[in-house]
PDB file of C-alpha atoms in Angstrom:
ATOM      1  CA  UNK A 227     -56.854  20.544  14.072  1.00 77.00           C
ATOM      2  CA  UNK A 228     -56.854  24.479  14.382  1.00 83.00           C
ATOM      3  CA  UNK A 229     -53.563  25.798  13.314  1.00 86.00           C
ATOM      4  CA  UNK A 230     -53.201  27.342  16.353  1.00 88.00           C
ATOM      5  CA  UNK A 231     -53.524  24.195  18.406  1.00 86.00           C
ATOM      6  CA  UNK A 232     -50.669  23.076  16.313  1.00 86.00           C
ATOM      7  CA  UNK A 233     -48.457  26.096  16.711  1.00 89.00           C
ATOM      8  CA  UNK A 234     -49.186  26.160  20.350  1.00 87.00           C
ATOM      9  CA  UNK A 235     -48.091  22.073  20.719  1.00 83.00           C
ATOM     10  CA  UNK A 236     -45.128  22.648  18.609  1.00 86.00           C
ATOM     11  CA  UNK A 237     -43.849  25.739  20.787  1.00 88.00           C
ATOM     12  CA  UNK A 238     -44.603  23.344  23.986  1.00 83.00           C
ATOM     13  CA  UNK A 239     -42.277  20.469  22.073  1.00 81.00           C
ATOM     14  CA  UNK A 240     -39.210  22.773  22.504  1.00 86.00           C
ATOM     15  CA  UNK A 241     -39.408  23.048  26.174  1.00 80.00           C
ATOM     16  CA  UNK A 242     -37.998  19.663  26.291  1.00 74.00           C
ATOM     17  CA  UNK A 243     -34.746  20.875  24.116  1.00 81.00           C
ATOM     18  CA  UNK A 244     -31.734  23.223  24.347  1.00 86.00           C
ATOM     19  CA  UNK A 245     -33.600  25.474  21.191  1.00 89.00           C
ATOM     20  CA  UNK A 246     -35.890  28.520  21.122  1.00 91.00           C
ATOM     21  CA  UNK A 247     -38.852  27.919  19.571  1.00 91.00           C
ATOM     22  CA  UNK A 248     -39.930  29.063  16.283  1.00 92.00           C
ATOM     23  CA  UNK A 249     -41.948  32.029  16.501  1.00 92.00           C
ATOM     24  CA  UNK A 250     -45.960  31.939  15.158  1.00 90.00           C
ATOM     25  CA  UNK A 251     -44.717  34.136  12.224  1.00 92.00           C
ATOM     26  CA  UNK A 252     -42.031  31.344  11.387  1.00 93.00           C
ATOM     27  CA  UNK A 253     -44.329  28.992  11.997  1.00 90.00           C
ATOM     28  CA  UNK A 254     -47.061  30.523   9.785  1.00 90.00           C
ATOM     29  CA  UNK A 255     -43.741  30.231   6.613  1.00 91.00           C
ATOM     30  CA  UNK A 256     -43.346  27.237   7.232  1.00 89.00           C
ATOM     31  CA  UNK A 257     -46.989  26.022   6.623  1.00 87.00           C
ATOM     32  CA  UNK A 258     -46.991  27.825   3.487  1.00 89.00           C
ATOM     33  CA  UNK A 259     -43.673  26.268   2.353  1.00 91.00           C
ATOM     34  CA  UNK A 260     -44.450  22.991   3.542  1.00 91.00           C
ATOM     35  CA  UNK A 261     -45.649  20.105   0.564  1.00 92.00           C
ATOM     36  CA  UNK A 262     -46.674  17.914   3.728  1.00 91.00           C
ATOM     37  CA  UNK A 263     -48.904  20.499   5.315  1.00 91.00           C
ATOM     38  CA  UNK A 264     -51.974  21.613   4.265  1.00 91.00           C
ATOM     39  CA  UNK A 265     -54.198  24.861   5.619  1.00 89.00           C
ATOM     40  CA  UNK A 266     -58.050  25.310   4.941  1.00 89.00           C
ATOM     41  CA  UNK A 267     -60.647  27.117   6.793  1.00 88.00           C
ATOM     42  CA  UNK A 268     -63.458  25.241   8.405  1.00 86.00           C
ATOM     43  CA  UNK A 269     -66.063  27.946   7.809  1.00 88.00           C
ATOM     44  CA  UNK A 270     -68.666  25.816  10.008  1.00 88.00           C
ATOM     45  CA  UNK A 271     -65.531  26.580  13.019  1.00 85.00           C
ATOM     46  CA  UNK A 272     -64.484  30.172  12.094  1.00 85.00           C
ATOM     47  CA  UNK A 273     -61.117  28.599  12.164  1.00 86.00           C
ATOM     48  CA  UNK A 274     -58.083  28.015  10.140  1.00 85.00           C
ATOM     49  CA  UNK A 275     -57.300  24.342  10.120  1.00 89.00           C
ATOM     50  CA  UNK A 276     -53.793  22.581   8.935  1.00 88.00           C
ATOM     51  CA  UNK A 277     -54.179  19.046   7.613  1.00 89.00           C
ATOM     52  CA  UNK A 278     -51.340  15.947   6.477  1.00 88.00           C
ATOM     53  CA  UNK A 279     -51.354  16.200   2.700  1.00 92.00           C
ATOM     54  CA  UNK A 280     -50.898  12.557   1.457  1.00 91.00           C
ATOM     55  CA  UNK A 281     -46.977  12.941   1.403  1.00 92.00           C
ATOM     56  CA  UNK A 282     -47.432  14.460   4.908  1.00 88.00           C
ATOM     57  CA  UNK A 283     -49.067  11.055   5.661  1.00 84.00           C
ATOM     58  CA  UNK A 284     -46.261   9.557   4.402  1.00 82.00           C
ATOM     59  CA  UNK A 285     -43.731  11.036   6.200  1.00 80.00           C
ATOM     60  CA  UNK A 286     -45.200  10.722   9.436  1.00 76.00           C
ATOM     61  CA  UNK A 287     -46.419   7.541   9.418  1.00 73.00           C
ATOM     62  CA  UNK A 288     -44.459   5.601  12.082  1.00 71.00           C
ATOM     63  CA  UNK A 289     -41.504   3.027  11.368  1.00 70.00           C
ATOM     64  CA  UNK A 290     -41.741   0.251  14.232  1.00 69.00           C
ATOM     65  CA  UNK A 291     -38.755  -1.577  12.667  1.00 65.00           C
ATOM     66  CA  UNK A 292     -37.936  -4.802  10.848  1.00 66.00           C
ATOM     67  CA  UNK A 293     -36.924  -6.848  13.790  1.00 59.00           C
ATOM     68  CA  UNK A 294     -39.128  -9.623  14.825  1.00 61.00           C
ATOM     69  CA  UNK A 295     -39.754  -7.466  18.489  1.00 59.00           C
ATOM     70  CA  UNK A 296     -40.973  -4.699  15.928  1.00 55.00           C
ATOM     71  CA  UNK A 297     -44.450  -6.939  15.808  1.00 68.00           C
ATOM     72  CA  UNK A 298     -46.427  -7.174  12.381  1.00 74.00           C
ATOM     73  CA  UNK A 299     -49.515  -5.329  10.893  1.00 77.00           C
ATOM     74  CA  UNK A 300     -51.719  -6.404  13.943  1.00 81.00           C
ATOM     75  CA  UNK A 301     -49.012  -4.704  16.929  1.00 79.00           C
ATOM     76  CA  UNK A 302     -48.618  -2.003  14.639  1.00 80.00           C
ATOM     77  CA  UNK A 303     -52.895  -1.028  14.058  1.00 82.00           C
ATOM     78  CA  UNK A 304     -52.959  -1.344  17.899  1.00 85.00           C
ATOM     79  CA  UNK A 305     -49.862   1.014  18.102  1.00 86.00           C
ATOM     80  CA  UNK A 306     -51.985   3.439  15.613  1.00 86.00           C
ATOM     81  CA  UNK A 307     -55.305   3.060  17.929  1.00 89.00           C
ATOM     82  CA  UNK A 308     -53.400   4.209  21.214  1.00 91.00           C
ATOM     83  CA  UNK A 309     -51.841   7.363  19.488  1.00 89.00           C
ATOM     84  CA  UNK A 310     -55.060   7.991  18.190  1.00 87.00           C
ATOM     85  CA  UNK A 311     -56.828   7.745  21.319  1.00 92.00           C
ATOM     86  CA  UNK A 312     -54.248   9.116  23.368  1.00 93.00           C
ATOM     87  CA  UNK A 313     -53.681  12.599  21.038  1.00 88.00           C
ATOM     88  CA  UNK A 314     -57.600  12.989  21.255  1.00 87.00           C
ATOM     89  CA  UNK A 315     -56.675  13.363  25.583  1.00 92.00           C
ATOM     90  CA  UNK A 316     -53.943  16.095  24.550  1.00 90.00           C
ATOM     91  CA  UNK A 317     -51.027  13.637  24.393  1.00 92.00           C
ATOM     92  CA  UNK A 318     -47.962  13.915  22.089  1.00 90.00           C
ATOM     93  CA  UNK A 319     -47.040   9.872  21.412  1.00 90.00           C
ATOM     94  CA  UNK A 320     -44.095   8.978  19.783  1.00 88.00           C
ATOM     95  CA  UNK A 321     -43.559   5.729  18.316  1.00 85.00           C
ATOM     96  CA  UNK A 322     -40.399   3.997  18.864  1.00 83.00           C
ATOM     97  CA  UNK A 323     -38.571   2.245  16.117  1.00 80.00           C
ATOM     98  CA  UNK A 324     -37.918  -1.267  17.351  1.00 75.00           C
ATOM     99  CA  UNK A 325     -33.914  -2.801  16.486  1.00 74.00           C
ATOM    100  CA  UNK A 326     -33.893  -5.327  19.267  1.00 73.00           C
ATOM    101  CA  UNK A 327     -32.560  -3.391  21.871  1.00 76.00           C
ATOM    102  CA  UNK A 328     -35.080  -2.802  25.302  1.00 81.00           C
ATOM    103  CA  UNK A 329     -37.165   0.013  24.572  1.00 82.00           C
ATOM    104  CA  UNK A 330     -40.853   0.845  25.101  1.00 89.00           C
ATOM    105  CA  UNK A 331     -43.474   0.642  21.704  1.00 87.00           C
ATOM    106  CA  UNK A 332     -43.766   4.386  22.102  1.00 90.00           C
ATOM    107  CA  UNK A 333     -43.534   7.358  24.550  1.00 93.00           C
ATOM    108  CA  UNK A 334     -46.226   9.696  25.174  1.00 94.00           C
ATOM    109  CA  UNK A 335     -45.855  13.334  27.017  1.00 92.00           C
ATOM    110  CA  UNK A 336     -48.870  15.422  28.265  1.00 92.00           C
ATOM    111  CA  UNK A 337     -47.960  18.998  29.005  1.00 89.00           C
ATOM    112  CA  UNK A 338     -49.891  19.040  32.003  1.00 92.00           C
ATOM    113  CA  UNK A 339     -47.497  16.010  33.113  1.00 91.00           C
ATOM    114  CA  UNK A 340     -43.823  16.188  34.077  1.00 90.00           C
ATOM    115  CA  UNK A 341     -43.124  12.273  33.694  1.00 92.00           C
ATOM    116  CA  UNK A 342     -42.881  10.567  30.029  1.00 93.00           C
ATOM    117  CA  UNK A 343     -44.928   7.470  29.807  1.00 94.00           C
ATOM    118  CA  UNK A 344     -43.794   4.502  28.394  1.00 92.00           C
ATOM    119  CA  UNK A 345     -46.494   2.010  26.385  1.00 88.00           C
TER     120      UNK A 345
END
């Protein structure tokens, strides 16, 4: 995704919390900090481009839960299909980790939406 795609989501995250959000300049340290983030250029694009290294992978790969609501390998590929489709339509989907209380599978946010969905 083009880095500033990424900058320009992450500033939009921070409307929904009591925080300022990080400037592009902070943003831009914390890319070249980061051991989970890494930043190529797609000369095809004319673009600068920020990728998941394999620990980023790692790191953000969701946690459903051990509970038997949490679902198995199945519920949790299906979980990863909706995300994916859902990000592709400008989404933000967050997966919800599942300890037998009532809660959705995941929320997902679209900034051109005020309500959060549940799935």
């Amino acid at each position: 995704m083009a880095v500033e795609q990424v900058d320009q989501k992450l500033r939009w995250l921070f409307e929904g919390v009591d925080a300022d959000p990080p400037s592009y300049d902070e943003l831009a340290n914390i890319r070249q900090r980061s051991q989970l983030l890494e930043t190529t250029v797609d000369i095809d694009a004319n673009e600068v481009v920020i990728r998941l290294t394999a620990a980023g992978e790692d790191v953000a790969a969701p946690d459903t839960g051990r509970v038997q609501a949490a679902g198995g390998r199945d519920h949790d590929d299906a979980l990863l299909q909706i995300e994916n489709e859902l990000t592709a339509l400008g989404f933000t989907v967050s997966v919800c980790t599942q300890d037998g209380s009532e809660k959705p599978n995941a929320r997902a946010t679209h900034p051109d939406r005020a309500e959060t969905f549940a799935i």
